Structures are given as structure tokens and as C-alpha cells.
mmCIF file of C-alpha atoms and ligand atoms in Angstrom:
data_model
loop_
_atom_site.group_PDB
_atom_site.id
_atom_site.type_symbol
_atom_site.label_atom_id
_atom_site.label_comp_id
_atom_site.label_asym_id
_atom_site.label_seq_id
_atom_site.Cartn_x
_atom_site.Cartn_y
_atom_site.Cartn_z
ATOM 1 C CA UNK A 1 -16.083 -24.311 37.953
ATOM 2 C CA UNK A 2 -13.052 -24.038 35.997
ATOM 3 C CA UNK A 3 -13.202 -22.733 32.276
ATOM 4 C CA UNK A 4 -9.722 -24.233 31.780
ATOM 5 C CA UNK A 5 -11.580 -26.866 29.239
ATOM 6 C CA UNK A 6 -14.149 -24.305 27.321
ATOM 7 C CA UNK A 7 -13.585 -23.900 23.556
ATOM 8 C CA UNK A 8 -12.148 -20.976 22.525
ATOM 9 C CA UNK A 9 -12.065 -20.210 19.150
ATOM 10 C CA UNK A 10 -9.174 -18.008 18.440
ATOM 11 C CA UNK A 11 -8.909 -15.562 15.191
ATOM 12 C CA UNK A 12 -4.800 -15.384 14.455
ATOM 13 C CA UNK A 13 -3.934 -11.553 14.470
ATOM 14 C CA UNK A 14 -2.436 -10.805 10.954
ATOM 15 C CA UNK A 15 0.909 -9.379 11.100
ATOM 16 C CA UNK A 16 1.077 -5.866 10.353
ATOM 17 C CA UNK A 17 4.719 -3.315 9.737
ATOM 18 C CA UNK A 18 3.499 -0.106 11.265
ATOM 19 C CA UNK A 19 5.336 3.209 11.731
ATOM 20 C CA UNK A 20 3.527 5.589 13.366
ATOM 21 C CA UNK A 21 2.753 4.796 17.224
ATOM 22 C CA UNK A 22 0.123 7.606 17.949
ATOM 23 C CA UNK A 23 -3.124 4.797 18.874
ATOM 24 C CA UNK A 24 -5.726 7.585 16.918
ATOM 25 C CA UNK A 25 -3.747 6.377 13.939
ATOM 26 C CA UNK A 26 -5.038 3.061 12.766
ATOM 27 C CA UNK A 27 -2.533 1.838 9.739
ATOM 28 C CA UNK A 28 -0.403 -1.010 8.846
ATOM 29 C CA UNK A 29 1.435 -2.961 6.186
ATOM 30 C CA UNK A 30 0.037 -6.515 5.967
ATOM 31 C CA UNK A 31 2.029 -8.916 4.092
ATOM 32 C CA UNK A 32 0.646 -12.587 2.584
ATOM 33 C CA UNK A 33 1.446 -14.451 6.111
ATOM 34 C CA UNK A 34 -2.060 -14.968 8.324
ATOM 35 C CA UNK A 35 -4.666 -15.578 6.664
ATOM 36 C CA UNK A 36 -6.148 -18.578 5.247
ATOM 37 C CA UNK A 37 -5.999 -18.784 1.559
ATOM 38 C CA UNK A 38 -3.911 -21.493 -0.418
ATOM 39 C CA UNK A 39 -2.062 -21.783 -3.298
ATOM 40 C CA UNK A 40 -0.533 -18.723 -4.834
ATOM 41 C CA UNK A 41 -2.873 -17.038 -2.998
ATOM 42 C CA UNK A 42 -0.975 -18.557 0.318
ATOM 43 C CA UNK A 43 -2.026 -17.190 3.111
ATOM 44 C CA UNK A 44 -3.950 -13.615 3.515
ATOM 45 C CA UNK A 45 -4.610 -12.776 0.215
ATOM 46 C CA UNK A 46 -7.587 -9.747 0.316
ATOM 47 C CA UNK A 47 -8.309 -9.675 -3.150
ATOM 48 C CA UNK A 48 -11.869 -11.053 -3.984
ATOM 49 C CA UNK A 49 -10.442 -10.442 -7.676
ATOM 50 C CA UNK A 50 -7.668 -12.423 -8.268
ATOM 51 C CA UNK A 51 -9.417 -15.562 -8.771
ATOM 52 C CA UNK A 52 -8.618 -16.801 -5.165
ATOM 53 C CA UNK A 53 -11.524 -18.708 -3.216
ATOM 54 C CA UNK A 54 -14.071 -15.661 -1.846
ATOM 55 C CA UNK A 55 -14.688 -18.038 1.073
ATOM 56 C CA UNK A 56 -11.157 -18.215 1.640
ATOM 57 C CA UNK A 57 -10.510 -14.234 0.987
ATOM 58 C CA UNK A 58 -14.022 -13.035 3.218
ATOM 59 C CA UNK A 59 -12.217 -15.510 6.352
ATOM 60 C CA UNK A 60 -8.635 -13.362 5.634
ATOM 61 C CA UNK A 61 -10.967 -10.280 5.711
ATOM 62 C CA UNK A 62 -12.922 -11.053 9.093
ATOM 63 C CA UNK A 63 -9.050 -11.807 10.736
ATOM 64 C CA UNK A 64 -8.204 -7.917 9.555
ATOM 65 C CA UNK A 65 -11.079 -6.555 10.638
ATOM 66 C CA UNK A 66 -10.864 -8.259 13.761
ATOM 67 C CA UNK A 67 -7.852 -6.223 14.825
ATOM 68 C CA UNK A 68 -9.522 -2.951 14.304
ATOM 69 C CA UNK A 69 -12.287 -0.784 15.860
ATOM 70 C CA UNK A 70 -15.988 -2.036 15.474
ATOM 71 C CA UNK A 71 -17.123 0.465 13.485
ATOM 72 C CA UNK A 72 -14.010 1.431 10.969
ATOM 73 C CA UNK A 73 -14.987 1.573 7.285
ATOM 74 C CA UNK A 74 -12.777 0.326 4.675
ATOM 75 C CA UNK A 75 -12.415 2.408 1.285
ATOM 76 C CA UNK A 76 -10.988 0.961 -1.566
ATOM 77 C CA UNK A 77 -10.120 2.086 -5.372
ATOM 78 C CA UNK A 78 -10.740 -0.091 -8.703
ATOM 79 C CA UNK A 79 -6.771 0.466 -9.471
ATOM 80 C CA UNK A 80 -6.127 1.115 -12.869
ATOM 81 C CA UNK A 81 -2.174 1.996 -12.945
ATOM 82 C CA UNK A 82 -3.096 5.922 -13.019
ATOM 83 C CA UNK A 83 -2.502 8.723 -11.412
ATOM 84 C CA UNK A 84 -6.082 10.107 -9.835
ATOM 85 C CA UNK A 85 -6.782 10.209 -6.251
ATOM 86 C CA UNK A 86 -10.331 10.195 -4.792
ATOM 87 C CA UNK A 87 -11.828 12.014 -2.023
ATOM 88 C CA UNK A 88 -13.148 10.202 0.184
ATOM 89 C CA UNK A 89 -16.609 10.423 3.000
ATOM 90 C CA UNK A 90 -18.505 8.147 4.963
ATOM 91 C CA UNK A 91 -21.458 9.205 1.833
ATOM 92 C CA UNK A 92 -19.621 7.530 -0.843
ATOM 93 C CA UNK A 93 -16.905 4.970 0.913
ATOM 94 C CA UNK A 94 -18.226 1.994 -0.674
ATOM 95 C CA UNK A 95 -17.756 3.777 -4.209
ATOM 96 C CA UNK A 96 -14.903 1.762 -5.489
ATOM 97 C CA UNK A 97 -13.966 4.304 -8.234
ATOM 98 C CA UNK A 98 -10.872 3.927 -10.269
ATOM 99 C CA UNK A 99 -8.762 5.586 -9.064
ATOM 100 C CA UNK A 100 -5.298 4.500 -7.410
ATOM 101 C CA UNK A 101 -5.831 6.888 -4.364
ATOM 102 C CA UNK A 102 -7.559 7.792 -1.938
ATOM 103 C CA UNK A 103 -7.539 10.649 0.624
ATOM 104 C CA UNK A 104 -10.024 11.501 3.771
ATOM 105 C CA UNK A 105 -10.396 13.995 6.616
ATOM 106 C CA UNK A 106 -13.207 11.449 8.126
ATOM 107 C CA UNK A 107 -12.206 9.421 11.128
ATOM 108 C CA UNK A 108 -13.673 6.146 11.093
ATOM 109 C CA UNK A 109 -12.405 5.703 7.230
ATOM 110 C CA UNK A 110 -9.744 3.573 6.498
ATOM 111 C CA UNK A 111 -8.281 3.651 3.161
ATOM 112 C CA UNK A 112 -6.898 0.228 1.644
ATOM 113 C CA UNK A 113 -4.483 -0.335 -1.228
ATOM 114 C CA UNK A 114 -3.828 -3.862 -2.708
ATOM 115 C CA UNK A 115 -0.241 -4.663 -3.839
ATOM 116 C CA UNK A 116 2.361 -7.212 -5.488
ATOM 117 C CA UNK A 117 5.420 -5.074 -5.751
ATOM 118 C CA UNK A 118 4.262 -2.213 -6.275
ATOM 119 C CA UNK A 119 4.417 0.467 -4.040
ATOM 120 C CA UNK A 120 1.849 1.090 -1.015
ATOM 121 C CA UNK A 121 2.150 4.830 0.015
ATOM 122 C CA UNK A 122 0.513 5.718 3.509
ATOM 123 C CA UNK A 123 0.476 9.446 4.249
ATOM 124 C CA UNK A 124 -0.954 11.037 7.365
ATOM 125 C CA UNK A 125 -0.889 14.665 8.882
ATOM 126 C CA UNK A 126 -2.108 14.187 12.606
ATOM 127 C CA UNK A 127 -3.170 18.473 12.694
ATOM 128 C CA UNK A 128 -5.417 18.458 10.874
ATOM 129 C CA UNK A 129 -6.390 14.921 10.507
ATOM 130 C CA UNK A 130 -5.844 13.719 7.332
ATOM 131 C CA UNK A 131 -5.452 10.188 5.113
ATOM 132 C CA UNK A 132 -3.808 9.244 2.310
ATOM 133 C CA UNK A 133 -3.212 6.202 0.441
ATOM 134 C CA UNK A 134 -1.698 5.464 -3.017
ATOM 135 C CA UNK A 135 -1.089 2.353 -4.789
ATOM 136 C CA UNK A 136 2.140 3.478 -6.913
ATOM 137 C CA UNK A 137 3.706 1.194 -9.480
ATOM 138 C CA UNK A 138 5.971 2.862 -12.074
ATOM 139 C CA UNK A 139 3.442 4.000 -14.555
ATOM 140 C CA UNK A 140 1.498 5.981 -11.543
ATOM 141 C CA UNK A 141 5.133 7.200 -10.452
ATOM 142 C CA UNK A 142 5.695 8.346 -14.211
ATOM 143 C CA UNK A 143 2.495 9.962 -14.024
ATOM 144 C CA UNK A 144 2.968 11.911 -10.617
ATOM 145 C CA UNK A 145 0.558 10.364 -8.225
ATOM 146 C CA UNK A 146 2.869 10.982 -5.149
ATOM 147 C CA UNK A 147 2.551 14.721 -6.155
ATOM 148 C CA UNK A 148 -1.203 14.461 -6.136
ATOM 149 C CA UNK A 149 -1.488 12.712 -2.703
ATOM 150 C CA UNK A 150 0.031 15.345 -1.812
ATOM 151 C CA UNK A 151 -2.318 18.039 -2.949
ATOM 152 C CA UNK A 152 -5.432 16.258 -1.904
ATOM 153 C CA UNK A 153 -3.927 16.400 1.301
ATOM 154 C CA UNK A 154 -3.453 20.090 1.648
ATOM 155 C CA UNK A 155 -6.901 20.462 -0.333
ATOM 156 C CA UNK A 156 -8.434 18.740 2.891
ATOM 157 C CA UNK A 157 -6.258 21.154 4.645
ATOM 158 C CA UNK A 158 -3.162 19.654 5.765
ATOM 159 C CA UNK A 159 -0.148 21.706 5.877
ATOM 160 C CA UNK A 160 2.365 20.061 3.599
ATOM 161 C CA UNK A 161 4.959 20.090 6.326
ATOM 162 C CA UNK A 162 2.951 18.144 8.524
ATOM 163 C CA UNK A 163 2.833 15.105 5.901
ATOM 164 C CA UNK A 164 4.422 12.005 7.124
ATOM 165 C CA UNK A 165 4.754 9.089 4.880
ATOM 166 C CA UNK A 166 5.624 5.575 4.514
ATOM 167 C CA UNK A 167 6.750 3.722 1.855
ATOM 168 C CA UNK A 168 5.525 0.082 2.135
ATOM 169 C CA UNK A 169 7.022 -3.188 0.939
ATOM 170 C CA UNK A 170 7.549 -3.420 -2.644
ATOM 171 C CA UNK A 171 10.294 -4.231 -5.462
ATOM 172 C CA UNK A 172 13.529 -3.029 -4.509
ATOM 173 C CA UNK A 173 16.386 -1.819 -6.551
ATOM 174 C CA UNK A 174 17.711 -5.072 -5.842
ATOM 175 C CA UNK A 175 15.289 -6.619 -8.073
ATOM 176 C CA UNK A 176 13.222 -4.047 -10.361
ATOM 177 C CA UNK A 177 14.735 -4.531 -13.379
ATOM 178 C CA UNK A 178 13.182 -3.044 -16.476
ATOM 179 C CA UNK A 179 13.865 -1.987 -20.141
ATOM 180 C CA UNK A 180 17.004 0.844 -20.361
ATOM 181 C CA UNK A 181 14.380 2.898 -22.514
ATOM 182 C CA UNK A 182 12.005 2.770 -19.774
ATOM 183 C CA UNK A 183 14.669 3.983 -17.183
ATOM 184 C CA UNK A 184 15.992 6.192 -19.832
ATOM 185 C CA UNK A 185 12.003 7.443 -19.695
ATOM 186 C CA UNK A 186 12.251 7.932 -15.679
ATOM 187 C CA UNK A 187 15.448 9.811 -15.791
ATOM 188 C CA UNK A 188 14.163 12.559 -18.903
ATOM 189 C CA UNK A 189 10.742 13.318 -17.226
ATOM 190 C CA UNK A 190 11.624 13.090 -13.394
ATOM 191 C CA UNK A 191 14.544 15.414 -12.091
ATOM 192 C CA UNK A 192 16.977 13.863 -10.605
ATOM 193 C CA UNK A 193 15.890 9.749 -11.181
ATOM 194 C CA UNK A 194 19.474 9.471 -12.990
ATOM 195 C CA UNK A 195 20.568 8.940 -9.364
ATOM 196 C CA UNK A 196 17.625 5.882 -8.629
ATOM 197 C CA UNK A 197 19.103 4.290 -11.517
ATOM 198 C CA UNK A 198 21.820 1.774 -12.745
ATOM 199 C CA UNK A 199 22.778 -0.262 -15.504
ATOM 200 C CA UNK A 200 21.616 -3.931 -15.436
ATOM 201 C CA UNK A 201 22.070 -6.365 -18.639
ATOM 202 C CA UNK A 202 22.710 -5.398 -21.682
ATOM 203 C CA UNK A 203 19.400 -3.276 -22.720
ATOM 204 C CA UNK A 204 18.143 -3.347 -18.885
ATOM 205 C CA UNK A 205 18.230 -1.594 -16.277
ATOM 206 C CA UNK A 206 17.188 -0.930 -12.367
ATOM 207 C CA UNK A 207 15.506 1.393 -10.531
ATOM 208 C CA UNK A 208 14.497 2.013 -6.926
ATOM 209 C CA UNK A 209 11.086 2.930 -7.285
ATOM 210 C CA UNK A 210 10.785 4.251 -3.295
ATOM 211 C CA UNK A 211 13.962 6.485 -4.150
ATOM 212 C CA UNK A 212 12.184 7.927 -6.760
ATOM 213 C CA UNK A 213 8.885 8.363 -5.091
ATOM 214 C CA UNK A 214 11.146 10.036 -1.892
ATOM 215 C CA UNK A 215 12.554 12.777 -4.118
ATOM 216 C CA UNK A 216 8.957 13.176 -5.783
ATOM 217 C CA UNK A 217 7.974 13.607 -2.292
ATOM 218 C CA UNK A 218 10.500 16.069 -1.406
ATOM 219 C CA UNK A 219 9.875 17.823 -4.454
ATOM 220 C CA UNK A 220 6.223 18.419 -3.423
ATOM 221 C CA UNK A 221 7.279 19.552 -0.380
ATOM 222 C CA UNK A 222 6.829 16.514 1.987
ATOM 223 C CA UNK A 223 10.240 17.151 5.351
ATOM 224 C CA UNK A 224 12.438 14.676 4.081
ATOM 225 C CA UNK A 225 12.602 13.681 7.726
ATOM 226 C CA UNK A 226 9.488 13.083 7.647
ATOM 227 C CA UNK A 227 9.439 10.008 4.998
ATOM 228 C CA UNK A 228 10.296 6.545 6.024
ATOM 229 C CA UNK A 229 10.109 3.461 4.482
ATOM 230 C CA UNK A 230 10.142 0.378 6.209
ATOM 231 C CA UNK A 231 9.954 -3.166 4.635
ATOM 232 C CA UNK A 232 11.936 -5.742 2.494
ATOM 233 C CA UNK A 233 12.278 -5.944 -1.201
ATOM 234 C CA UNK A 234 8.509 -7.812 -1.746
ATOM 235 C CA UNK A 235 10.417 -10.114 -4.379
ATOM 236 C CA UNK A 236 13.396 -10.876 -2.058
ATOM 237 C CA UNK A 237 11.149 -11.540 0.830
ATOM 238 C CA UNK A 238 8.532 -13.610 -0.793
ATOM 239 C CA UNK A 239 7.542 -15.514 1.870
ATOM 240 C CA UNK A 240 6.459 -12.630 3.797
ATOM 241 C CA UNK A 241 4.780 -10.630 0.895
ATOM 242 C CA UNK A 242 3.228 -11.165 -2.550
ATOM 243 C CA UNK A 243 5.615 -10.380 -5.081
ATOM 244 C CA UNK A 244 3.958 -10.521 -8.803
ATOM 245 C CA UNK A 245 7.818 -11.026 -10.062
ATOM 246 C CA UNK A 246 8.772 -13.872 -7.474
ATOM 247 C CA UNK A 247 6.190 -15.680 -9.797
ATOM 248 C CA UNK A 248 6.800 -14.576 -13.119
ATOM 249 C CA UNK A 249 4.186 -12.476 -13.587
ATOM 250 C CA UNK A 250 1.903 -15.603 -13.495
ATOM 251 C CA UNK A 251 -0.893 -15.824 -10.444
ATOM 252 C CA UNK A 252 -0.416 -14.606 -7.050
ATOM 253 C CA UNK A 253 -2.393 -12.975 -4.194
ATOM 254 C CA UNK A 254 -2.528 -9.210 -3.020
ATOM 255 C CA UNK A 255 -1.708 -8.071 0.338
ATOM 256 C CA UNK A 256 -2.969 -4.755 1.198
ATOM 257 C CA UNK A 257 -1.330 -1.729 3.200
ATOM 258 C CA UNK A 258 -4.403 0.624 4.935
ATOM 259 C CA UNK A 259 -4.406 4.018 6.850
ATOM 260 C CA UNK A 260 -7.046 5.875 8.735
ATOM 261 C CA UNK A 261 -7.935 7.561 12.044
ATOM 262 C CA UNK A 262 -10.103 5.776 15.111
ATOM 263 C CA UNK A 263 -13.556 6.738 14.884
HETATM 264 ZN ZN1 ZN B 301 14.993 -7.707 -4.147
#
């Protein structure tokens, strides 16, 4: 008998910017196309807090999940714009402290970070295996969190020179344009941000947020080899991504970037 005429119902595989092409790895950059939200919240918005329907966002979440291993755990952060990252184990995964990042040495954990613009940091070290994600916009930049994924990372015993990292979508220097004092801010407290910046409009000005986040990288001791970041400007490419600016600050979905290792 032929099957050619059975129902099959088909899940659409999210599409997912990933780096790294070891399979143990399991990571990836979703943006807002696959999923099945509508509205500003068009199409895979992941955020059951962003007043999007949770029928709508628990559908986008099955899709995800369907693309990874059975029994992978997500871990997520209540992210408050700081600078704290959280250790993470299978004990206290579903923890949701506020944080804005997260580190493991457990396989089977994946760490997820929800973003419009800002940026999505993934950082892995395959020897010992180790996971980091941070959820960096510029007040978390300001306030060193790149520095601090770092250090959880060696604290679970990765050798900084094995850090890789990518640097997801987010607002380019195209597009981030904030108040001169605020980039006046950047370039007293962070060595060497004079060189992410340039003058916009009178009063204004822009930064590239990834360029600073690189050399805060670098400064912690990251290979600068060993950074990439892949990924258009979320605001320029806002059919692709959630971009909190594309809309005027008004309402929008998340996407979310995640990294972990097979368990
Ligand atoms: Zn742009």
C-alpha cells in the first residue's frame, strides 16, 4: 500500500545563524522568522512576557525544541539590564534568577538569552566543556558583563584561551545612536571605546556595541581570533530579527540566541 496519501504533519525547522560546526555543540541564533505568532510579535517570538499570545509563543517553543535533542534543558535568566552571571546545574535550571547570564559545565543544559537589539553573547570552550551566555545591552556592557562571562568560565575551569565567542545579531553602528554624554560615558570608563565611536547629530552619537564588547573581550583575555560575530544590524534587517528600535521602542517580540553541549 502506498503511504504517498498519509497526513503528515510537518513542524517548520526555525532558522538558526550558527558558528561553531563541532555536532556536541548545540547553539544557534534564531531570529523572528518561523514560528507562529502575529502581530509585532510576527513570527517566532519566545517570550511568554511580552504580552504575545502564550498559545501562540508555547507552538514557537515546541518548533525549537523540536530541532534539538530529547532530553536538552533550557535555562533562562529574569534579565534585568545588569551585569551578574549565574551558575548554572541540572539542580536549579528552572531557577529563572535575574541575572543577564548564565554559565554551565553540564551537558544537556542549554542556556537561552532573549533579545531586541541588544546583544546575544554565546561563549564556549570545547576542553573543558563549558557554556556561556549573556544578554548584553549597553548598560550590561557599561557594567562589564563580557568580563564576567569570562570569569565564570575559567571558574568552571576553562582556560581563557580556549574561549570562543560569538556575537549575535543586534544594533549595529549603523543604527545605535544614543546621547553624546552617554558615548562620552563609554569612551571615559572603557579603554579604548573612543575608537567604537562617532559623531551623529548634533548632541548624538553612535556606537558599535559588538566593537566594544570585542575589545572587552580581548581585554579579558578572550584570542582575538577566536571572536566572531556573525549577523546583520537587528534594526536594518528587521524582517529577519526583532529590533525594539525598528518599532520605536513601542511593542515587539524577542528572539532568543541559546548555547549548550548534547547530553
Ligand atoms: Zn543598522
Amino acid at each position: 500500500m502506498s503511504d504517498s496519501h498519509a497526513i503528515r504533519f510537518s513542524t517548520p525547522t526555525p532558522p538558526r545563524l550558527r558558528v561553531w560546526p563541532e555536532t556536541p555543540i548545540i547553539h544557534g541564533f534564531l531570529g523572528r522568522v518561523g514560528g507562529g505568532s502575529r502581530g509585532p510579535y510576527d513570527s517566532l517570538n519566545l517570550s511568554h512576557f511580552v504580552g504575545d499570545d502564550p498559545r501562540a509563543v508555547a507552538d514557537n517553543w515546541e518548533r525549537v525544541r523540536g530541532t534539538l535533542p530529547e532530553s536538552t534543558v533550557f535555562s533562562r535568566v529574569n534579565q534585568v539590564h545588569g551585569n551578574a552571571v549565574r551558575v548554572v546545574t541540572h539542580a536549579d535550571a528552572a531557577a529563572r534568577p535575574r541575572a543577564d547570564g548564565m554559565a554551565t559545565r553540564e551537558a544537556g543544559i542549554v542556556l537561552g538569552i532573549f533579545t531586541a537589539d541588544c546583544v546575544p553573547v554565546l561563549m564556549i570552550s570545547s576542553q573543558p566543556q563549558v557554556a556561556c551566555a549573556l544578554h548584553a545591552g549597553w548598560r550590561g556592557v557599561l557594567s562589564g558583563i563580557a568580563a564576567n562571562g569570562v570569569r565564570s568560565m575559567e571558574e568552571l575551569g576553562a582556560p581563557t584561551s580556549a574561549i570562543r565567542v560569538a556575537l549575535g545579531p543586534s544594533i549595529g553602528p549603523c543604527c545605535f545612536e544614543v546621547d553624546a554624554e552617554l558615548a562620552a560615558r563609554f569612551v571615559r570608563e572603557i579603554p579604548g571605546s573612543a575608537r567604537q565611536a562617532r559623531d551623529g547629530k548634533p548632541g548624538k552619537a553612535f556606537l558599535n556595541l559588538r566593537g566594544i564588547i570585542r575589545d572587552q573581550l580581548i581585554e579579558a583575555g578572550v584570542p582575538a581570533h577566536a571572536i566572531t560575530d556573525p549577523g546583520p544590524c537587528t534594526r536594518c534587517a528587521s524582517d529577519q530579527y526583532f529590533s525594539r528600535r525598528a518599532v520605536a521602542g513601542t511593542i515587539t517580540g524577542l528572539q532568543m540566541s541559546f548555547v549548550g553541549f548534547t547530553p
